[in-house]
N, CA, C and O of each residue as an XYZ file, in Angstrom:
580
protein
N       5.238    -18.673      0.692
C       6.204    -19.028     -0.228
C       6.128    -18.099     -1.556
O       7.080    -18.014     -2.331
N       4.919    -17.422     -1.741
C       4.835    -16.602     -3.008
C       5.093    -15.153     -2.653
O       4.983    -14.294     -3.528
N       5.468    -14.803     -1.271
C       5.732    -13.452     -0.997
C       7.123    -13.113     -1.469
O       8.043    -13.922     -1.344
N       7.290    -11.881     -2.031
C       8.501    -11.312     -2.448
C       9.126    -10.244     -1.774
O       8.576     -9.144     -1.834
N      10.207    -10.372     -1.126
C      10.922     -9.355     -0.121
C      11.520     -8.298     -1.029
O      12.226     -8.564     -2.002
N      11.184     -7.081     -0.637
C      11.919     -5.868     -1.195
C      12.755     -5.361     -0.068
O      12.270     -4.898      0.965
N      14.080     -5.472     -0.319
C      14.993     -5.251      0.779
C      15.497     -3.799      0.742
O      15.985     -3.313      1.762
N      15.399     -3.085     -0.395
C      16.080     -1.895     -0.469
C      14.912     -0.812     -0.521
O      14.341     -0.619     -1.595
N      14.560     -0.127      0.580
C      13.705      1.031      0.540
C      14.627      2.242      0.737
O      15.400      2.317      1.693
N      14.509      3.232     -0.252
C      15.186      4.287     -0.322
C      15.089      5.285      0.893
O      14.051      5.884      1.173
N      16.300      5.410      1.605
C      16.170      6.273      2.802
C      14.944      6.293      3.722
O      14.581      5.190      4.133
N      14.355      7.205      4.052
C      13.282      7.381      4.945
C      11.945      7.443      4.227
O      11.124      8.247      4.669
N      11.631      6.724      3.214
C      10.466      6.932      2.358
C       9.330      5.949      2.764
O       8.234      6.020      2.206
N       9.572      5.096      3.668
C       8.396      4.146      4.140
C       7.349      4.816      5.113
O       7.740      5.199      6.216
N       6.247      4.944      4.799
C       5.209      5.589      5.616
C       3.816      4.895      5.529
O       3.509      4.354      4.467
N       3.004      4.881      6.525
C       1.679      4.365      6.491
C       1.000      5.571      6.930
O       1.409      6.176      7.921
N      -0.119      6.010      6.195
C      -0.888      7.129      6.550
C      -2.385      6.670      6.490
O      -2.800      5.879      5.643
N      -3.150      7.238      7.462
C      -4.680      6.960      7.326
C      -5.269      8.479      7.261
O      -5.059      9.347      8.108
N      -5.989      8.606      6.172
C      -6.483     10.065      5.994
C      -7.689     10.173      7.045
O      -8.402      9.241      7.418
N      -7.761     11.484      7.432
C      -8.879     11.635      8.514
C     -10.353     11.498      7.866
O     -10.599     11.947      6.746
N     -11.219     10.903      8.589
C     -12.445     10.667      8.053
C     -13.236     11.967      7.821
O     -13.062     12.977      8.503
N     -14.055     11.875      6.885
C     -14.898     13.074      6.405
C     -16.266     12.893      7.074
O     -16.903     11.842      7.002
N     -16.653     13.929      7.695
C     -17.892     13.902      8.468
C     -18.905     14.877      8.102
O     -18.586     16.064      8.028
N     -20.078     14.503      7.869
C     -21.305     15.336      7.683
C     -22.174     15.464      9.009
O     -22.833     14.498      9.394
N     -22.168     16.585      9.653
C     -22.944     16.696     10.942
C     -24.356     17.263     10.505
O     -24.525     18.128      9.646
N     -25.326     16.637     11.232
C     -26.788     17.348     11.000
C     -27.230     17.936     12.235
O     -27.090     17.344     13.305
N     -27.706     18.965     12.147
C     -28.275     19.717     13.223
C     -29.655     19.806     13.363
O     -30.378     19.882     12.370
N     -30.154     19.803     14.659
C     -31.589     19.872     14.943
C     -31.849     21.489     14.871
O     -31.232     22.312     15.547
N     -32.910     21.796     13.893
C     -33.119     23.103     13.569
C     -33.648     23.739     14.859
O     -33.441     24.946     14.980
N     -34.331     23.070     15.888
C     -34.957     23.784     16.917
C     -33.826     24.113     17.964
O     -33.883     25.180     18.575
N     -32.840     23.255     18.178
C     -31.923     23.394     19.296
C     -30.623     23.877     18.769
O     -29.799     24.403     19.517
N     -30.422     23.711     17.502
C     -29.004     24.049     16.817
C     -27.988     23.138     17.335
O     -26.823     23.534     17.387
N     -28.321     21.866     17.756
C     -27.255     21.099     18.355
C     -27.348     19.871     17.339
O     -28.379     19.532     16.757
N     -26.011     19.220     17.216
C     -25.872     18.188     16.400
C     -26.551     16.906     16.880
O     -26.260     16.505     18.006
N     -27.386     16.256     16.172
C     -28.221     15.146     16.583
C     -27.797     13.703     15.937
O     -28.113     12.602     16.386
N     -27.010     13.969     14.783
C     -26.548     12.805     13.855
C     -25.230     13.258     13.194
O     -25.019     14.447     12.955
N     -24.376     12.308     12.914
C     -23.452     12.476     12.227
C     -23.122     11.265     11.303
O     -23.138     10.098     11.694
N     -22.815     11.672     10.010
C     -22.565     10.615      9.018
C     -21.024     10.633      8.678
O     -20.509     11.737      8.500
N     -20.305      9.583      8.583
C     -18.864      9.546      8.489
C     -18.444      8.653      7.375
O     -19.021      7.586      7.166
N     -17.397      9.097      6.624
C     -16.856      8.328      5.566
C     -15.369      8.199      5.916
O     -14.639      9.190      5.898
N     -14.912      6.953      6.240
C     -13.587      6.583      6.645
C     -12.565      7.096      5.661
O     -12.842      7.059      4.462
N     -11.332      7.602      6.096
C     -10.118      7.956      5.361
C      -9.442      6.760      4.744
O      -9.405      5.678      5.329
N      -8.919      6.957      3.586
C      -8.038      5.751      2.903
C      -6.827      5.517      3.853
O      -6.339      6.460      4.477
N      -6.368      4.303      3.951
C      -5.133      4.012      4.477
C      -4.102      3.555      3.286
O      -4.344      2.597      2.551
N      -3.001      4.307      3.195
C      -2.049      4.346      2.129
C      -0.644      3.871      2.808
O      -0.285      4.263      3.918
N       0.025      3.066      2.076
C       1.465      2.676      2.525
C       2.233      3.314      1.261
O       1.797      3.177      0.118
N       3.249      3.925      1.520
C       4.137      4.710      0.675
C       5.576      4.303      0.855
O       6.115      4.365      1.961
N       6.200      3.887     -0.225
C       7.710      3.686     -0.084
C       8.474      3.857     -1.460
O       7.810      3.819     -2.496
N       9.723      4.027     -1.506
C      10.341      4.203     -2.757
C      11.547      3.136     -2.781
O      12.379      3.081     -1.876
N      11.555      2.359     -3.825
C      12.661      1.293     -3.952
C      13.811      1.866     -4.779
O      13.734      2.266     -5.940
N      14.835      1.841     -4.033
C      16.120      2.465     -4.493
C      16.976      1.644     -5.555
O      17.578      2.140     -6.506
N      16.916      0.273     -5.212
C      17.527     -0.725     -6.191
C      16.671     -1.788     -6.380
O      16.109     -2.278     -5.400
N      16.460     -2.283     -7.645
C      15.457     -3.258     -8.108
C      15.822     -3.958     -9.363
O      16.598     -3.460    -10.178
N      15.253     -5.123     -9.515
C      15.570     -5.902    -10.790
C      14.311     -5.735    -11.689
O      13.311     -5.165    -11.252
N      14.370     -6.230    -12.928
C      13.177     -6.018    -13.921
C      12.056     -6.803    -13.418
O      10.979     -6.222    -13.289
N      12.157     -8.147    -13.087
C      10.951     -8.777    -12.439
C      10.216     -7.992    -11.277
O       8.996     -8.127    -11.183
N      10.856     -7.225    -10.440
C      10.284     -6.544     -9.547
C       9.594     -5.228    -10.009
O       8.619     -4.742     -9.437
N      10.198     -4.710    -11.092
C       9.609     -3.542    -11.772
C       8.281     -3.753    -12.391
O       7.331     -2.973    -12.332
N       8.333     -5.083    -13.088
C       7.048     -5.739    -13.661
C       5.966     -5.939    -12.686
O       4.788     -5.660    -12.914
N       6.466     -6.488    -11.466
C       5.353     -6.832    -10.500
C       4.705     -5.599     -9.934
O       3.555     -5.690     -9.503
N       5.336     -4.479     -9.900
C       4.846     -3.242     -9.319
C       4.180     -2.194    -10.489
O       3.268     -1.405    -10.240
N       4.728     -2.331    -11.607
C       4.447     -1.401    -12.681
C       3.632     -2.123    -13.833
O       3.017     -1.455    -14.664
N       3.645     -3.369    -13.856
C       2.954     -4.105    -15.000
C       4.084     -4.124    -16.196
O       5.278     -4.120    -15.895
N       3.722     -4.142    -17.345
C       4.587     -4.248    -18.415
C       5.009     -5.843    -18.713
O       4.371     -6.815    -18.307
N       6.090     -5.882    -19.423
C       6.735     -7.039    -19.675
C       8.260     -7.198    -19.620
O       8.981     -6.230    -19.861
N       8.779     -8.434    -19.298
C      10.121     -8.514    -19.225
C      10.605     -8.768    -20.622
O       9.919     -9.383    -21.439
N      11.858     -8.262    -20.898
C      12.375     -8.530    -22.212
C      13.622     -9.419    -21.977
O      14.430     -9.243    -21.065
N      13.677    -10.369    -22.888
C      14.993    -11.313    -22.825
C      15.157    -11.976    -21.543
O      16.246    -11.874    -20.978
N      14.216    -12.642    -21.012
C      14.124    -13.324    -19.725
C      14.227    -12.505    -18.583
O      13.246    -12.561    -17.842
N      15.198    -11.715    -18.217
C      15.325    -10.694    -17.200
C      16.337     -9.492    -17.534
O      16.879     -8.809    -16.666
N      16.501     -9.344    -18.813
C      17.559     -8.319    -19.094
C      16.925     -7.008    -19.532
O      17.640     -6.100    -19.955
N      15.671     -6.886    -19.449
C      15.018     -5.624    -19.805
C      13.604     -5.607    -19.514
O      13.061     -6.652    -19.155
N      12.921     -4.489    -19.634
C      11.453     -4.337    -19.292
C      10.843     -3.407    -20.374
O      11.545     -2.580    -20.958
N       9.582     -3.553    -20.616
C       8.824     -2.693    -21.473
C       7.557     -2.302    -20.901
O       6.944     -3.170    -20.279
N       7.016     -1.053    -21.010
C       6.028     -0.531    -20.358
C       4.662     -1.061    -21.147
O       4.609     -1.157    -22.373
N       3.668     -1.359    -20.332
C       2.258     -1.778    -20.886
C       1.770     -0.636    -21.387
O       2.174      0.438    -20.942
N       0.784     -0.698    -22.437
C      -0.148      0.282    -22.978
C      -1.261      0.392    -22.199
O      -1.816     -0.609    -21.745
N      -1.703      1.659    -21.966
C      -3.035      1.995    -21.230
C      -2.823      1.745    -19.680
O      -1.744      1.599    -19.106
N      -3.912      1.730    -19.212
C      -4.155      1.584    -17.719
C      -3.685      0.178    -17.175
O      -3.986     -0.876    -17.735
N      -2.993      0.254    -16.141
C      -2.494     -1.013    -15.542
C      -3.175     -1.161    -14.038
O      -3.075     -0.264    -13.201
N      -3.798     -2.259    -13.826
C      -4.306     -2.491    -12.374
C      -3.557     -3.655    -11.814
O      -3.429     -4.741    -12.380
N      -3.034     -3.295    -10.552
C      -2.204     -4.250     -9.870
C      -2.665     -4.271     -8.451
O      -2.694     -3.238     -7.781
N      -3.000     -5.354     -8.019
C      -3.430     -5.611     -6.648
C      -2.491     -6.632     -5.860
O      -2.158     -7.664     -6.443
N      -2.109     -6.421     -4.737
C      -1.027     -7.194     -3.990
C      -1.464     -7.326     -2.628
O      -2.199     -6.505     -2.080
N      -1.000     -8.383     -2.072
C      -0.920     -8.523     -0.466
C       0.266     -7.698     -0.086
O       1.279     -7.811     -0.775
N       0.255     -6.884      0.928
C       1.304     -6.177      1.341
C       1.672     -6.506      2.950
O       0.875     -6.425      3.885
N       2.889     -6.844      3.017
C       3.322     -7.040      4.443
C       4.546     -6.080      4.714
O       5.523     -6.123      3.966
N       4.492     -5.246      5.745
C       5.521     -4.330      6.033
C       5.925     -4.653      7.441
O       5.111     -5.108      8.245
N       7.277     -4.401      7.766
C       7.820     -4.598      8.966
C       8.358     -3.322      9.533
O       9.264     -2.746      8.930
N       7.907     -2.873     10.562
C       8.276     -1.547     11.080
C       9.592     -1.653     11.895
O       9.975     -2.748     12.306
N      10.297     -0.485     12.129
C      11.600     -0.409     12.797
C      11.486     -0.915     14.184
O      12.493     -1.304     14.775
N      10.213     -0.933     14.786
C       9.906     -1.455     16.113
C       9.336     -2.819     16.064
O       8.605     -3.242     16.960
N       9.674     -3.530     14.991
C       9.495     -5.023     14.866
C       7.845     -5.296     14.974
O       7.434     -6.200     15.702
N       7.012     -4.531     14.271
C       5.582     -4.829     14.194
C       5.384     -5.141     12.590
O       5.954     -4.556     11.669
N       4.511     -6.122     12.501
C       4.145     -6.521     11.022
C       2.992     -5.787     10.706
O       2.147     -5.833     11.600
N       2.678     -5.107      9.696
C       1.541     -4.613      9.101
C       1.016     -5.334      7.936
O       1.676     -5.304      6.897
N      -0.084     -5.973      7.982
C      -0.427     -6.936      6.729
C      -1.812     -6.213      6.132
O      -2.799     -5.900      6.798
N      -1.638     -6.055      4.866
C      -2.884     -5.395      4.149
C      -3.071     -6.596      3.063
O      -2.280     -6.765      2.135
N      -4.247     -7.428      3.302
C      -4.532     -8.506      2.383
C      -4.829     -8.068      0.946
O      -4.691     -8.904      0.054
N      -5.221     -6.844      0.655
C      -5.587     -6.397     -0.637
C      -5.308     -4.931     -0.679
O      -5.893     -4.131      0.051
N      -4.363     -4.590     -1.587
C      -3.879     -3.267     -1.814
C      -3.903     -2.822     -3.303
O      -3.420     -3.587     -4.137
N      -4.368     -1.783     -3.640
C      -4.269     -1.298     -5.150
C      -2.892     -0.606     -5.220
O      -2.598      0.361     -4.517
N      -2.085     -1.169     -6.109
C      -0.594     -0.537     -6.348
C      -0.595      0.344     -7.263
O      -1.162      0.160     -8.339
N       0.080      1.489     -6.941
C       0.497      2.539     -8.072
C       1.875      2.727     -7.790
O       2.363      2.917     -6.676
N       2.554      2.650     -9.036
C       4.026      2.791     -9.151
C       4.509      3.473    -10.229
O       3.923      3.364    -11.306
N       5.529      4.195    -10.117
C       5.985      5.120    -11.123
C       7.340      5.282    -11.066
O       7.919      4.957    -10.030
N       8.072      5.814    -12.174
C       9.436      6.162    -12.189
C       9.744      7.516    -11.581
O       8.997      8.468    -11.808
N      10.701      7.621    -10.901
C      11.143      9.112    -10.434
C      12.573      9.041    -10.146
O      13.199      8.061     -9.743
N      13.054     10.353    -10.437
C      14.539     10.659    -10.109
C      14.648     10.814     -8.720
O      13.920     11.609     -8.125
N      15.536     10.092     -8.115
C      15.792     10.070     -6.706
C      17.262     10.074     -6.477
O      17.882      9.049     -6.758
N      17.908     11.129     -5.988
C      19.385     11.216     -5.743
C      20.155     10.729     -6.871
O      20.934      9.787     -6.726
N      19.981     11.329     -8.028
C      20.612     11.067     -9.301
C      20.503      9.676     -9.789
O      21.334      9.227    -10.579
N      19.396      8.898     -9.296
C      19.147      7.543     -9.883
C      17.637      7.598    -10.128
O      16.976      8.573     -9.771
N      17.099      6.528    -10.747
C      15.708      6.306    -11.022
C      15.157      5.245     -9.940
O      15.499      4.062     -9.957
N      14.355      5.743     -9.088
C      13.740      4.779     -8.094
C      12.293      4.597     -8.526
O      11.774      5.305     -9.389
N      11.670      3.623     -7.894
C      10.353      3.421     -8.017
C       9.431      3.731     -6.740
O       9.309      2.954     -5.793
N       8.846      4.890     -6.843
C       7.920      5.386     -5.799
C       6.723      4.462     -5.870
O       6.224      4.215     -6.968
N       6.181      3.878     -4.627
C       5.112      2.924     -4.706
C       4.046      3.528     -3.683
O       4.409      3.845     -2.550
N       2.862      3.664     -4.057
C       1.695      3.920     -3.282
C       0.660      2.940     -3.213
O      -0.007      2.688     -4.217
N       0.434      2.285     -1.980
C      -0.429      1.173     -2.037
C      -1.702      1.577     -1.145
O      -1.568      1.764      0.064
N      -2.891      1.698     -1.764
C      -4.137      1.889     -1.090
C      -4.722      0.650     -0.637
O      -4.948     -0.288     -1.401
N      -5.013      0.637      0.825
C      -5.914     -0.506      1.215
C      -7.192     -0.595      0.641
O      -7.917      0.399      0.620
N      -7.581     -1.757      0.136
C      -8.858     -2.071     -0.441
C      -9.651     -3.029      0.477
O      -9.071     -3.700      1.330
N     -10.893     -3.076      0.301
C     -11.706     -3.937      1.030
C     -11.471     -5.363      0.390
O     -11.527     -5.587     -0.819
N     -11.191     -6.324      1.405
C     -11.050     -7.682      0.862
C     -12.279     -8.245      0.395
O     -13.328     -7.962      0.974
N     -12.256     -9.191     -0.819
C     -13.392     -9.716     -1.485
C     -13.985    -10.869     -0.469
O     -15.161    -11.219     -0.570
N     -13.200    -11.377      0.408
C     -13.776    -12.297      1.282
C     -14.295    -11.572      2.608
O     -13.489    -10.906      3.258
N     -15.393    -11.667      2.953
C     -15.957    -10.978      4.236
C     -15.217    -11.533      5.401
O     -15.080    -10.785      6.370
N     -14.721    -12.726      5.452
C     -14.062    -13.148      6.664
C     -12.709    -12.535      7.063
O     -12.195    -12.600      8.180
N     -12.191    -11.897      5.909
C     -10.736    -11.335      6.096
C     -10.957     -9.763      6.444
O     -11.784     -9.072      5.850
N     -10.221     -9.349      7.348
C     -10.151     -7.892      7.810
C      -9.229     -7.198      6.667
O      -8.380     -7.797      6.007
N      -9.541     -5.895      6.565
C      -8.719     -5.162      5.536
C      -7.378     -4.755      6.003
O      -6.581     -4.283      5.193
N      -7.031     -4.920      7.400
C      -5.695     -4.812      7.997
C      -5.280     -5.403      9.135
O      -6.117     -5.410     10.037
N      -4.226     -5.905      9.364
C      -3.819     -6.718     10.511
C      -2.531     -6.153     11.047
O      -1.722     -5.700     10.236
N      -2.258     -6.135     12.354
C      -1.067     -5.945     13.008
C      -0.557     -6.878     14.004
O      -1.323     -7.265     14.886
N       0.763     -7.322     13.959
C       1.239     -8.525     14.682
C       2.509     -7.985     15.159
O       3.138     -7.233     14.415
N       2.999     -8.310     16.422
C       4.139     -8.229     17.055
C       5.070     -9.344     16.357
O       4.678    -10.505     16.236
N       6.180     -8.961     15.959
C       7.153     -9.938     15.388
C       7.544    -11.088     16.248
O       8.080    -12.082     15.757
N       7.312    -10.988     17.402
C       7.638    -12.170     18.318
C       6.511    -13.182     18.212
O       6.687    -14.270     18.760
N       5.330    -12.939     17.545
C       4.311    -13.791     17.532
C       4.261    -14.382     15.899
O       3.435    -15.210     15.513
N       5.181    -13.851     15.160
C       5.181    -14.351     13.801
C       6.199    -15.443     13.548
O       7.337    -15.192     13.943
N       6.003    -16.561     12.985
C       6.939    -17.427     12.675
C       6.932    -17.835     11.162
O       5.877    -17.688     10.544
N       7.955    -18.301     10.568
C       8.158    -18.575      9.348
C       7.138    -19.764      8.817
O       6.916    -20.743      9.530
N       6.596    -19.625      7.647
C       5.604    -20.632      7.067
C       6.420    -22.058      7.032
O       7.642    -22.190      6.968
N       5.518    -22.995      7.084
C       6.079    -24.358      7.120
C       6.061    -24.857      5.505
O       6.475    -25.976      5.199
């Protein structure tokens, strides 16, 4: 009930990317063969640009405050930290659910208008029982009761 659908994603800007893991390999000095490897997983990032939006959506993604109920918006001073649950539906009817994402949004000129490019980085959920990412076929998803 608290999810907010964003219907207008500008052209082909929706992406999900997982950075390659960084590895440190350790070699046996006697054989010069790798005997151990340490790995740091790459970040998972969802990116999209909103082409049409209202001020409450702008506030939800960029922080700040609404002016005159919903007739304007003003930017917050300083650093803004926004975390959201993110649900994305792919063109091939797969839902990607990221329970906790750090939202970075900004203004940018896009085809003679001002869009809101959003970059959401997957964060580790605070509840150890919750996975950082889920995928579901849309045929398995039903509307909430």
